[in-house]
C-alpha cells in the first residue's frame, strides 16, 4: 500500500526496538449534531500518558470525544479497522481532522527511539515530532487538568513542577466541582471525584497513586473491623520481608507462572549491581511457606494462623485505574495451616463472610458470594470462594475479595507434614492450607457505586467525617451578637457529637460563603451537613441535610440530639445499601436461552445461567459474547469494548435447576447456575 | 614479600572484579588455659554469611572463640596487623591452626569470581576451594544452628530446604534454650533469644528478617499508643507510593546525598527492562513534598499534618543486625507543614515527648532527650531532637527516635509558599516543616536491655501475652477428679483475666511437664507465670511468678484477683524501668578532663562533658577516643572495636556549666554539656 511508505520510510529497522519508548495513537470522535460532519481528533502520546476525554474536549472545544469506531476509520482514513490504523493513514484523510501531541512526548529526549503500533514502526523522537509538523499539532499537557481558582479544586491534578503554568490554568478555568457526567463519561468522572474529592492523587510513577487521608481513613476502618474479627479466630499478625529471592519465588512453578510477568525486580543498590536480582512480593505464599515448614514440627503446632497488612507490587502493563488496578497496593493477606480439611474449609467460609461484611456492612456495597470456576480459581489452590460486586454504570461485575482453600498442594511442595496424632504407625499428615486477601480495591468499588455528579458519597460507617456543621444565614445585617451566638452554638453541636463518637467537624471559615462550603463538602462526600442559622438558633434546632438525596431533617437541640443524628446516619447507611442492592438485583437476570444472553449482557446485566461446568464451554461463552465493535461506548480501558462475559462465580444461593435443564451454551446437562458478566 | 606470591599467583587481574562475590577471612582465637597454646581458627566465608561464634565453638569444640588481636597475627603468622592479614600468611604459620570453609561459599558457582581483602585478590571459586584443600578445611553450614529436639527450639534457625540434615542436627543437639551467655557473647546471645524466643526469624535475603507475632504484637501496641496521640494533635494518616522516580529522588541534592549509597533500584518488571530505574523510598521527604506544594495553596491550608506507617528500604552494606540495622524496616514517618516557626517547633518537642513515652512508658527503656549536634543532625534540616538509649552490655549509646525541625529549607526547594495572612503587600511565606520517625529498632533496644540468659523479658504493657497459667503438681497419684478440677479452675482463672483485659493464656498441653513449660514460657519472656496446683486449689489461691526475678507472690482467688494481677504487672513494668534506669544513670558520668575520657568510655560509660560546640573538635574527640586494638572484646560488628566516641546529643537537662569552663578537648570555652559515647 503506497500510503504506508510515506511515514514508514522515516522509520528505523524494527530490530532496534529494545529500549524504545511506547507511543500510542488514538482517534477520537466528538459528539456532533447528526447532520454535521465530525472532525476526528488524533492523539499521539506516550503510552504511559493518561489522556482523559475531558482534557481532549477542553483543548479541542468539542463535546464528549469518544474512541472512534471502525466506520470512522473507513470513511475518513480509508482504513478498514481501528486496530489497523497507523500514522500513514493521515495522508489519506478525506476531510479535516486535528492532531493533539502529548507534551511529555515532546519533552522526551530527541534521540530516543519510539515504538509505534506495538513495534511495527521504530522512529527517533525528533523525526516523529518533525513529521507531525505538517498537521500543525496542538501541544497538550495532559497532566494539567482543568482546575478552578476556588480551593474546591485543591485536589485536582495539576503539574506541580510548572508554576508558570498555574496562572494559565486558572484563566482557563470555568468550572467548579465535578465537570464530567457519571452517566456519560464514567472513567473521567471517576478520576475527577477521586482527585477533587481529595481521596487520592495521581503520582509521577505510572500506576501508583497517593492515598490521601480521606481514603486512608476508610482503609483504617476496614482494618480495624476485619482485624478484630480475625484475631477472635486466633489469627496473629506478622510481617514478612517484601523481598523474595528468585530461587524461593520460583519454587512453586504453577503458582508463580501467573505472577511472573508482573514481578518487579531490584537489581541495583546504591551504585552496585546485586549478585542476584531480588523480587518484590506480588503475594507471599512462597515467601511464607518455607517458614511454615520450619515452624510446624508437630500436629500440636497446628493450626498456624498468620496475617499481614502490607503492600504488594504487581507491575501490570494494562491501563492502570486508581484503586482497581494499581502497581503497588495495600491489602491484608491471611495464610493459615490446619490439621484437617474440614477445619480449613470452615475458616475459608468464615473469612468470606467477613469479606462480605466489609462490603455490605461498612461500604454499603451488596455482593454475591460464591465459588470460582476451575478456570478462574487461584493458581495452585483447590478452590476459590469470592464475593462479587456490580458496577451499574458499566454493567460489569467486579471481584471483591477472595478466600482460597489451598488443600495440601503447597504443604506438599514445601514439605510441612506432621506425625499423625493417631500414632506413628499412621501416615504422616500434610497440613491443609488457606490464603485470603482483601485490598484497597474495595474503596474504589464503593466510590463507583455511591458517588454522583456532585462528588463523593461516602457511607457513614467508613467516612472520615460523618457530619459537617456549617453556620448559615449570616448576612451583613446580622448583629455581631447573633453571629457570635450562631458560631458558638454550632461549635457546641460539634463537640456534643464528637463526645458521642460521631465524627463531626465544623466549617467556620469566614472567607467562603455557605453555598461554596456546601458544594465543597458535597464534593468530599460527607454524609450529613448540619446547617445552623438564625432561624435554627431561634427554634433551638439544627437542619440536617443528607448527602445522598439532599433530604432535610430538622433535629431539636435537646437531649436526644446525639441519638437522633446517629439514627439519621444509620438510616442513611442502610439507604445507600438498599439503593445499591436494588440496582444489583434488577441487573442480575436469569437467562436460560443463549440467544437472550448477549442482549442481556449489552443491557448491562450480569447473568445467571444454567451451565455444564465444562471449562471449554466457559471459554466458548466468553468468546461468543465478545462484542467486536458495538460503537459509541467509550472506555478508557482498551480491553473493555471487546470484552466477553467471564464466569464471575457459581453463587452459593442457587435458583432451582429444572429437571434435565441444559447448559446455556452447549448441549450438555447443566450442573449449576453460574453468574456470568463483563468484569473488571 | 615472598609469601604473598603463593596465593597471589592464582589470582586474576583485579580489574575483573565488577561482579565478584565478596569473601571474608576471619581469624578467631578460642579461650584456653593461660599456659596452653591456642589453635587459631581461620574462617573463610561469603561476606554475607553470618558466622556466629557459638557455631564456630561447636564445630571446633573450643570455648568462646573471639576475633584475634594483632599479637596473634604477629606470633602465629608473621603478619603485623589483623587488617593486613590475607590467605598468603597461612604459609608462614608457626604452628597448628584450623580452617573452616563456609558451605555457602562451596555451593557458589565454581566459575564465579570471588573478591578477597576488599578486591586485593580476585580468584575463581573453584581455584580458591582447591587452594584451601591443603589445609584440610572443615565445611560448615553456618546457617544451621545448634538446635534442640524439644519444641523450645522451634524458633531456631535451620536450613528449611535440606530436610536430610534435620536428623543430623538433632543428633548433634545437646542444648535446650539459650546457650550463649549475655555477658560473654552479647551478639550471639541477642541472636539466640530473638530466634528461640520466637520474636524473629532469619530470612534468606540478607539483612531482612521476619517479624513473628510476638514482636509484631509489640509493634501494634506501639502503633496504637502513638497513633492515638498524634491523631489528637490533628495528624492524619496517609499512604504514599513506595516507588520514587530518580528525578524526584534527586531533587534535594544535600538530602539525597546521605541516602543515595543505600537506595535500592527496580530496573525490571516481568521480563521487560524499565525505561528508567525506579527507586524504593529510603524515606519520603522528596516523595511527599511535591504534593505538599500542590495542596498548600493558602495559609488556611496550614498546618498540614500527615503521617504514614510503612516500610522503607536502606540497602546498607554494613553488617546487618535484627531490628537495629535491617535493609527493610517498618516505621512511621510524620511530615507536617506550619505557618509559623514557633508552632512547628512546639510540635517537634511534643512528638519527641511521645517518642520518649514509647520508650519509657511502654518499653520500660529510659532515654535521654536532647538535641543533635550540627554534624549529627538530619541532612537538610535545621535541627534534630532525639531520645538516646543505652545498652549496658556494650556500653554503647543507641539513637531511639528523632524529631526534626526542617525550617523552610524543603518548602523553598519545593516551592510551597502562601500569601501572607497580613495581606498581599507583605512577603509570601514559606511553610515551616517537621519530619519525625520511630522504627521497629525500638523493639531491638527493648530486647537488649531487659532480656537475660533464660530468654526474653518483655515488659507487660507491650507483651503479646502478659500471663500464662500452667497447671502444676499433677502426678500419677493425682486423682482424675482432682486433675479435672485443677484444669477447670486454671481455665477459669484464664478467662477471668481475659475478661479484665489482661492478656492471659493457658498451657494445658499434656505432653510436656511443668518444668519444660516454665522454661519455654521464660524463653518467650511472658511477664507472669501463674502456677496452679493441688495446694493452690486447696487454699483457693494461685502462685504468681515474675519473669524478671522469679519472685513468687501468692494471690487469692477472690474478687480482687484481677486487680491484684494487674497491680503485679504494673509493679513489674515499673521495676524493669527502674532497673534499666539505674544502670543508665550509673553509666552516664560527667567527665571534665580529657585524660579521664577514654578510660571512662572503656568502662562502658556514656560521658557528659563540657564542649565548645565546634564540629572539628567533635571529630577530634571521636578520632582521639578510637581504640585501635583493645584486644579480646568480640563484636560481630566489625566497626565496633575501633569505634570512637560520637556525640549522642546535647541533653536538654544540663548539669550547670562552671564559670569559664573549658571544652573537654580543646582550649576553647565550653558552651554546653554534650553526651558522648560509642554507639550503634
CSV table of N, CA and C in Angstrom, one decimal, chain A residues 154 156-158 160-161 163 201-205 208-213 216 220 231 236-245 247-248 260-261 263-270 272 274-275 278 280-281 287 290-291 294-295 297 300-301 306 311 313 315 317 328 330 415 510-511, chain B residues 21 154 156-158 160-161 163 201-205 208-213 216 220 231 236-245 247-248 260-261 263-270 272 274 278 280-281 287 290-291 294-295 297 300-301 306 311 313 315 317 328 330 415 510-511:
chain,number,residue,atom,x,y,z
A,154,UNK,N,-8.6,22.2,45.0
A,154,UNK,CA,-7.3,21.9,45.5
A,154,UNK,C,-6.8,20.5,45.2
A,156,UNK,N,-7.5,18.8,42.6
A,156,UNK,CA,-7.4,18.5,41.2
A,156,UNK,C,-5.9,18.3,40.8
A,157,UNK,N,-5.8,17.5,39.7
A,157,UNK,CA,-4.5,17.2,39.2
A,157,UNK,C,-3.9,18.4,38.5
A,158,UNK,N,-2.6,18.6,38.7
A,158,UNK,CA,-2.0,19.8,38.2
A,158,UNK,C,-0.5,19.5,38.1
A,160,UNK,N,2.7,20.0,39.2
A,160,UNK,CA,3.3,20.7,40.4
A,160,UNK,C,4.6,21.4,40.1
A,161,UNK,N,5.3,20.9,39.0
A,161,UNK,CA,6.6,21.5,38.8
A,161,UNK,C,6.5,22.8,38.0
A,163,UNK,N,5.2,26.0,37.8
A,163,UNK,CA,4.4,27.1,38.4
A,163,UNK,C,3.9,28.1,37.4
A,201,UNK,N,-4.5,11.1,44.9
A,201,UNK,CA,-3.9,12.0,43.9
A,201,UNK,C,-3.0,11.1,43.0
A,202,UNK,N,-2.9,11.6,41.8
A,202,UNK,CA,-2.0,10.9,40.8
A,202,UNK,C,-0.6,11.2,41.2
A,203,UNK,N,0.3,10.2,40.8
A,203,UNK,CA,1.6,10.2,41.3
A,203,UNK,C,2.5,10.1,40.0
A,204,UNK,N,3.8,10.5,40.2
A,204,UNK,CA,4.6,10.6,39.0
A,204,UNK,C,5.2,9.3,38.5
A,205,UNK,N,4.9,8.2,39.3
A,205,UNK,CA,5.3,6.9,38.8
A,205,UNK,C,4.0,6.2,38.3
A,208,UNK,N,0.9,4.1,40.2
A,208,UNK,CA,1.0,4.3,41.6
A,208,UNK,C,0.2,5.6,42.0
A,209,UNK,N,-0.5,5.6,43.1
A,209,UNK,CA,-1.4,6.7,43.5
A,209,UNK,C,-1.2,7.0,45.0
A,210,UNK,N,-1.5,8.2,45.3
A,210,UNK,CA,-1.4,8.6,46.7
A,210,UNK,C,-2.7,8.4,47.4
A,211,UNK,N,-2.7,7.7,48.5
A,211,UNK,CA,-4.0,7.6,49.3
A,211,UNK,C,-4.0,8.7,50.3
A,212,UNK,N,-4.9,9.7,50.0
A,212,UNK,CA,-4.9,10.8,50.9
A,212,UNK,C,-5.7,10.5,52.2
A,213,UNK,N,-5.7,11.3,53.2
A,213,UNK,CA,-6.4,10.9,54.5
A,213,UNK,C,-7.8,10.4,54.3
A,216,UNK,N,-7.5,6.9,53.2
A,216,UNK,CA,-6.8,6.1,54.1
A,216,UNK,C,-7.6,5.8,55.4
A,220,UNK,N,-8.4,2.4,57.2
A,220,UNK,CA,-8.2,2.1,58.7
A,220,UNK,C,-9.5,1.5,59.3
A,231,UNK,N,-8.7,-11.8,64.7
A,231,UNK,CA,-8.0,-12.1,66.0
A,231,UNK,C,-8.8,-12.9,66.8
A,236,UNK,N,-2.9,-14.3,64.1
A,236,UNK,CA,-2.0,-13.3,64.7
A,236,UNK,C,-1.4,-12.6,63.5
A,237,UNK,N,-1.1,-11.3,63.7
A,237,UNK,CA,-0.4,-10.5,62.7
A,237,UNK,C,1.1,-10.7,62.8
A,238,UNK,N,1.7,-10.5,61.6
A,238,UNK,CA,3.1,-10.8,61.4
A,238,UNK,C,3.6,-9.9,60.3
A,239,UNK,N,4.9,-9.9,60.1
A,239,UNK,CA,5.4,-9.1,59.0
A,239,UNK,C,6.6,-9.9,58.3
A,240,UNK,N,6.4,-10.3,57.1
A,240,UNK,CA,7.5,-10.9,56.4
A,240,UNK,C,8.1,-9.9,55.4
A,241,UNK,N,9.4,-10.1,55.1
A,241,UNK,CA,10.0,-9.1,54.2
A,241,UNK,C,9.3,-9.0,52.8
A,242,UNK,N,9.5,-7.9,52.2
A,242,UNK,CA,8.9,-7.7,50.9
A,242,UNK,C,9.8,-8.2,49.8
A,243,UNK,N,11.0,-8.5,50.1
A,243,UNK,CA,11.9,-9.1,49.1
A,243,UNK,C,11.9,-10.6,49.0
A,244,UNK,N,12.0,-11.1,47.9
A,244,UNK,CA,12.0,-12.6,47.7
A,244,UNK,C,13.1,-12.9,46.7
A,245,UNK,N,13.9,-13.9,47.1
A,245,UNK,CA,14.9,-14.4,46.2
A,245,UNK,C,14.2,-15.1,45.0
A,247,UNK,N,15.1,-17.8,43.6
A,247,UNK,CA,15.0,-19.2,44.0
A,247,UNK,C,13.7,-19.6,44.7
A,248,UNK,N,13.4,-18.8,45.7
A,248,UNK,CA,12.2,-19.1,46.5
A,248,UNK,C,10.9,-18.7,45.7
A,260,UNK,N,4.6,-14.2,37.4
A,260,UNK,CA,5.9,-13.8,36.8
A,260,UNK,C,6.0,-12.6,35.9
A,261,UNK,N,5.0,-12.5,35.0
A,261,UNK,CA,5.1,-11.3,34.1
A,261,UNK,C,4.9,-10.0,34.8
A,263,UNK,N,6.2,-9.3,38.0
A,263,UNK,CA,7.1,-9.1,39.1
A,263,UNK,C,8.1,-8.0,38.9
A,264,UNK,N,8.2,-7.1,39.9
A,264,UNK,CA,9.2,-6.1,39.8
A,264,UNK,C,10.5,-6.6,40.4
A,265,UNK,N,11.6,-6.3,39.8
A,265,UNK,CA,12.9,-6.8,40.2
A,265,UNK,C,13.9,-5.7,40.6
A,266,UNK,N,14.5,-5.8,41.8
A,266,UNK,CA,15.5,-5.0,42.3
A,266,UNK,C,16.8,-5.6,41.8
A,267,UNK,N,17.6,-4.8,41.1
A,267,UNK,CA,18.9,-5.4,40.6
A,267,UNK,C,20.1,-4.5,41.0
A,268,UNK,N,19.8,-3.4,41.7
A,268,UNK,CA,20.9,-2.5,42.0
A,268,UNK,C,20.7,-1.9,43.4
A,269,UNK,N,21.7,-1.7,44.1
A,269,UNK,CA,21.6,-1.0,45.4
A,269,UNK,C,22.7,0.1,45.4
A,270,UNK,N,22.4,1.3,45.7
A,270,UNK,CA,23.4,2.4,45.5
A,270,UNK,C,23.9,2.3,44.1
A,272,UNK,N,25.9,-0.3,43.2
A,272,UNK,CA,26.4,-1.6,43.0
A,272,UNK,C,25.3,-2.5,42.4
A,274,UNK,N,23.4,-5.9,42.2
A,274,UNK,CA,23.3,-7.0,43.1
A,274,UNK,C,23.8,-8.3,42.3
A,275,UNK,N,24.3,-9.3,43.1
A,275,UNK,CA,24.7,-10.5,42.5
A,275,UNK,C,23.5,-11.2,41.9
A,278,UNK,N,16.6,-9.4,43.0
A,278,UNK,CA,15.6,-9.8,44.1
A,278,UNK,C,14.3,-9.2,43.7
A,280,UNK,N,10.2,-8.2,44.3
A,280,UNK,CA,9.3,-7.6,45.3
A,280,UNK,C,8.1,-8.5,45.3
A,281,UNK,N,7.6,-8.9,46.5
A,281,UNK,CA,6.5,-9.8,46.6
A,281,UNK,C,5.2,-9.3,45.8
A,287,UNK,N,7.0,-16.7,50.0
A,287,UNK,CA,7.8,-16.1,51.0
A,287,UNK,C,7.6,-16.7,52.3
A,290,UNK,N,8.1,-21.6,53.3
A,290,UNK,CA,9.3,-22.2,53.8
A,290,UNK,C,9.4,-22.2,55.3
A,291,UNK,N,8.9,-21.1,55.9
A,291,UNK,CA,8.9,-20.9,57.4
A,291,UNK,C,7.8,-21.6,58.1
A,294,UNK,N,9.2,-24.8,58.6
A,294,UNK,CA,10.2,-24.8,59.7
A,294,UNK,C,9.5,-24.8,61.1
A,295,UNK,N,8.4,-24.1,61.2
A,295,UNK,CA,7.7,-23.9,62.4
A,295,UNK,C,6.8,-25.0,62.8
A,297,UNK,N,6.3,-28.4,63.4
A,297,UNK,CA,7.1,-29.6,63.7
A,297,UNK,C,6.2,-30.7,64.3
A,300,UNK,N,0.6,-30.5,67.1
A,300,UNK,CA,0.3,-29.5,68.1
A,300,UNK,C,0.6,-28.1,67.7
A,301,UNK,N,1.4,-27.9,66.7
A,301,UNK,CA,1.7,-26.6,66.2
A,301,UNK,C,0.6,-26.1,65.2
A,306,UNK,N,-1.7,-16.9,60.4
A,306,UNK,CA,-1.0,-15.7,60.3
A,306,UNK,C,-1.6,-14.7,59.3
A,311,UNK,N,2.0,-4.0,51.7
A,311,UNK,CA,1.9,-3.6,50.4
A,311,UNK,C,2.5,-4.7,49.5
A,313,UNK,N,3.3,-5.6,45.1
A,313,UNK,CA,3.6,-5.0,43.8
A,313,UNK,C,3.3,-6.0,42.7
A,315,UNK,N,3.4,-5.4,38.7
A,315,UNK,CA,3.7,-4.4,37.7
A,315,UNK,C,2.8,-4.7,36.4
A,317,UNK,N,0.9,-4.2,33.0
A,317,UNK,CA,1.1,-3.4,31.9
A,317,UNK,C,-0.2,-2.9,31.2
A,328,UNK,N,1.3,-0.8,42.8
A,328,UNK,CA,1.5,-1.1,44.3
A,328,UNK,C,0.1,-1.0,44.9
A,330,UNK,N,-2.2,-1.8,48.8
A,330,UNK,CA,-2.3,-2.3,50.2
A,330,UNK,C,-3.3,-3.3,50.3
A,415,UNK,N,6.9,-29.2,51.9
A,415,UNK,CA,7.1,-30.3,52.9
A,415,UNK,C,6.9,-29.9,54.3
A,510,UNK,N,-14.4,32.1,57.4
A,510,UNK,CA,-15.2,33.3,57.0
A,510,UNK,C,-14.9,33.8,55.6
A,511,UNK,N,-14.0,33.2,54.9
A,511,UNK,CA,-13.7,33.6,53.6
A,511,UNK,C,-14.5,32.9,52.5
B,21,UNK,N,32.0,-11.9,44.0
B,21,UNK,CA,31.3,-12.0,45.2
B,21,UNK,C,32.3,-11.8,46.4
B,154,UNK,N,12.0,-24.5,68.4
B,154,UNK,CA,11.3,-24.4,67.1
B,154,UNK,C,11.7,-23.1,66.4
B,156,UNK,N,14.5,-21.7,66.3
B,156,UNK,CA,15.9,-21.7,66.0
B,156,UNK,C,16.1,-21.8,64.5
B,157,UNK,N,17.2,-21.2,64.0
B,157,UNK,CA,17.5,-21.1,62.6
B,157,UNK,C,17.9,-22.5,62.1
B,158,UNK,N,17.4,-22.8,61.0
B,158,UNK,CA,17.7,-24.2,60.5
B,158,UNK,C,17.5,-24.1,59.0
B,160,UNK,N,15.8,-24.8,56.0
B,160,UNK,CA,14.5,-25.4,55.8
B,160,UNK,C,14.5,-26.2,54.6
B,161,UNK,N,15.4,-26.0,53.7
B,161,UNK,CA,15.4,-26.7,52.4
B,161,UNK,C,16.0,-28.1,52.5
B,163,UNK,N,16.0,-31.1,54.3
B,163,UNK,CA,15.4,-32.0,55.3
B,163,UNK,C,16.3,-33.1,55.8
B,201,UNK,N,12.7,-14.3,62.8
B,201,UNK,CA,13.4,-15.4,62.2
B,201,UNK,C,14.3,-14.8,61.1
B,202,UNK,N,15.4,-15.5,60.9
B,202,UNK,CA,16.3,-15.1,59.8
B,202,UNK,C,15.6,-15.4,58.5
B,203,UNK,N,16.0,-14.7,57.4
B,203,UNK,CA,15.3,-14.8,56.2
B,203,UNK,C,16.4,-15.0,55.1
B,204,UNK,N,16.0,-15.5,54.0
B,204,UNK,CA,17.0,-15.9,53.0
B,204,UNK,C,17.5,-14.7,52.1
B,205,UNK,N,16.9,-13.5,52.3
B,205,UNK,CA,17.5,-12.3,51.7
B,205,UNK,C,18.3,-11.6,52.8
B,208,UNK,N,17.3,-8.9,55.8
B,208,UNK,CA,15.8,-8.9,56.0
B,208,UNK,C,15.5,-9.9,57.0
B,209,UNK,N,14.5,-9.6,57.9
B,209,UNK,CA,14.1,-10.6,58.9
B,209,UNK,C,12.6,-10.7,59.0
B,210,UNK,N,12.1,-11.8,59.5
B,210,UNK,CA,10.7,-12.0,59.7
B,210,UNK,C,10.3,-11.5,61.1
B,211,UNK,N,9.3,-10.6,61.1
B,211,UNK,CA,8.8,-10.3,62.4
B,211,UNK,C,7.6,-11.2,62.8
B,212,UNK,N,7.9,-12.1,63.7
B,212,UNK,CA,6.8,-13.1,64.1
B,212,UNK,C,5.8,-12.4,65.0
B,213,UNK,N,4.7,-13.1,65.3
B,213,UNK,CA,3.6,-12.5,66.1
B,213,UNK,C,4.1,-11.8,67.4
B,216,UNK,N,5.6,-8.6,66.4
B,216,UNK,CA,4.7,-7.7,65.7
B,216,UNK,C,3.6,-7.2,66.6
B,220,UNK,N,2.4,-3.4,67.2
B,220,UNK,CA,1.0,-3.0,67.2
B,220,UNK,C,0.6,-2.1,68.4
B,231,UNK,N,-3.1,11.6,66.4
B,231,UNK,CA,-4.4,12.0,65.9
B,231,UNK,C,-5.0,13.1,66.7
B,236,UNK,N,-3.2,13.3,60.3
B,236,UNK,CA,-4.0,12.3,59.6
B,236,UNK,C,-3.0,11.3,59.0
B,237,UNK,N,-3.5,10.0,58.9
B,237,UNK,CA,-2.7,9.0,58.2
B,237,UNK,C,-3.0,9.0,56.8
B,238,UNK,N,-1.9,8.6,56.0
B,238,UNK,CA,-2.0,8.7,54.6
B,238,UNK,C,-1.1,7.6,54.0
B,239,UNK,N,-1.1,7.3,52.7
B,239,UNK,CA,-0.2,6.4,52.2
B,239,UNK,C,0.4,6.9,50.8
B,240,UNK,N,1.6,7.1,50.8
B,240,UNK,CA,2.3,7.5,49.5
B,240,UNK,C,3.0,6.3,48.9
B,241,UNK,N,3.1,6.2,47.6
B,241,UNK,CA,3.7,5.1,47.0
B,241,UNK,C,5.2,4.9,47.5
B,242,UNK,N,5.6,3.6,47.4
B,242,UNK,CA,7.0,3.3,47.8
B,242,UNK,C,8.0,3.6,46.7
B,243,UNK,N,7.5,3.8,45.5
B,243,UNK,CA,8.4,4.0,44.4
B,243,UNK,C,8.6,5.5,44.2
B,244,UNK,N,9.8,5.8,43.8
B,244,UNK,CA,10.2,7.2,43.6
B,244,UNK,C,11.0,7.3,42.3
B,245,UNK,N,10.6,8.2,41.4
B,245,UNK,CA,11.4,8.3,40.2
B,245,UNK,C,12.7,9.0,40.6
B,247,UNK,N,14.3,11.3,39.2
B,247,UNK,CA,14.2,12.8,39.1
B,247,UNK,C,13.7,13.4,40.4
B,248,UNK,N,12.7,12.8,41.0
B,248,UNK,CA,12.1,13.4,42.2
B,248,UNK,C,13.1,13.1,43.4
B,260,UNK,N,21.7,8.2,49.0
B,260,UNK,CA,22.0,7.6,47.7
B,260,UNK,C,22.7,6.2,47.7
B,261,UNK,N,23.8,6.1,48.6
B,261,UNK,CA,24.5,4.8,48.5
B,261,UNK,C,23.7,3.6,49.0
B,263,UNK,N,20.2,3.3,48.3
B,263,UNK,CA,18.9,3.2,47.6
B,263,UNK,C,18.9,1.9,46.8
B,264,UNK,N,17.8,1.2,46.9
B,264,UNK,CA,17.5,0.0,46.1
B,264,UNK,C,16.8,0.4,44.8
B,265,UNK,N,17.2,-0.1,43.7
B,265,UNK,CA,16.6,0.3,42.4
B,265,UNK,C,15.9,-0.8,41.7
B,266,UNK,N,14.6,-0.6,41.3
B,266,UNK,CA,13.9,-1.5,40.4
B,266,UNK,C,14.2,-1.2,39.0
B,267,UNK,N,14.7,-2.1,38.2
B,267,UNK,CA,15.1,-1.8,36.8
B,267,UNK,C,14.3,-2.7,35.9
B,268,UNK,N,13.6,-3.7,36.4
B,268,UNK,CA,13.0,-4.7,35.5
B,268,UNK,C,11.6,-5.0,36.1
B,269,UNK,N,10.6,-5.3,35.1
B,269,UNK,CA,9.3,-5.7,35.5
B,269,UNK,C,9.0,-6.9,34.6
B,270,UNK,N,8.6,-8.0,35.2
B,270,UNK,CA,8.5,-9.2,34.4
B,270,UNK,C,9.8,-9.5,33.6
B,272,UNK,N,10.7,-7.3,31.1
B,272,UNK,CA,11.0,-6.0,30.4
B,272,UNK,C,11.9,-5.2,31.3
B,274,UNK,N,12.8,-1.6,32.6
B,274,UNK,CA,12.1,-0.3,32.7
B,274,UNK,C,12.9,0.7,31.9
B,278,UNK,N,13.6,2.8,38.9
B,278,UNK,CA,12.8,3.4,39.9
B,278,UNK,C,13.3,3.0,41.3
B,280,UNK,N,13.2,2.6,45.5
B,280,UNK,CA,12.3,2.3,46.6
B,280,UNK,C,12.7,3.3,47.7
B,281,UNK,N,11.6,3.9,48.3
B,281,UNK,CA,11.9,5.0,49.2
B,281,UNK,C,12.8,4.6,50.4
B,287,UNK,N,9.3,12.3,48.2
B,287,UNK,CA,8.1,11.7,47.7
B,287,UNK,C,6.9,12.6,48.0
B,290,UNK,N,6.5,17.4,46.9
B,290,UNK,CA,5.9,18.0,45.7
B,290,UNK,C,4.4,18.1,45.8
B,291,UNK,N,3.8,17.2,46.6
B,291,UNK,CA,2.3,17.2,46.7
B,291,UNK,C,1.9,18.2,47.8
B,294,UNK,N,1.5,21.2,46.1
B,294,UNK,CA,0.3,21.3,45.3
B,294,UNK,C,-0.9,21.5,46.2
B,295,UNK,N,-0.9,21.0,47.4
B,295,UNK,CA,-2.1,21.0,48.2
B,295,UNK,C,-2.1,22.3,49.1
B,297,UNK,N,-2.2,25.8,49.1
B,297,UNK,CA,-2.5,27.0,48.2
B,297,UNK,C,-2.7,28.2,49.0
B,300,UNK,N,-4.6,29.1,54.9
B,300,UNK,CA,-5.6,28.4,55.5
B,300,UNK,C,-5.5,26.9,55.4
B,301,UNK,N,-4.6,26.5,54.4
B,301,UNK,CA,-4.3,25.0,54.3
B,301,UNK,C,-3.3,24.6,55.3
B,306,UNK,N,0.6,15.2,58.2
B,306,UNK,CA,0.4,13.8,57.6
B,306,UNK,C,1.4,12.8,58.3
B,311,UNK,N,6.8,0.7,55.2
B,311,UNK,CA,8.1,0.1,55.1
B,311,UNK,C,9.0,0.9,54.3
B,313,UNK,N,13.3,1.1,52.7
B,313,UNK,CA,14.4,0.3,52.3
B,313,UNK,C,15.7,1.1,52.3
B,315,UNK,N,19.5,-0.1,51.8
B,315,UNK,CA,20.4,-1.2,51.4
B,315,UNK,C,21.8,-1.0,52.0
B,317,UNK,N,25.3,-1.8,53.5
B,317,UNK,CA,26.3,-2.8,53.3
B,317,UNK,C,27.1,-3.2,54.5
B,328,UNK,N,15.2,-3.7,55.1
B,328,UNK,CA,13.8,-3.2,55.0
B,328,UNK,C,13.4,-3.0,56.5
B,330,UNK,N,10.1,-1.4,59.3
B,330,UNK,CA,8.9,-0.7,59.4
B,330,UNK,C,9.0,0.5,60.3
B,415,UNK,N,9.0,24.8,46.7
B,415,UNK,CA,8.2,26.0,46.5
B,415,UNK,C,6.8,25.8,47.0
B,510,UNK,N,-0.6,-31.8,77.6
B,510,UNK,CA,-0.3,-32.9,78.5
B,510,UNK,C,1.0,-33.6,78.0
B,511,UNK,N,1.6,-33.2,77.0
B,511,UNK,CA,2.8,-33.9,76.5
B,511,UNK,C,4.1,-33.2,77.0
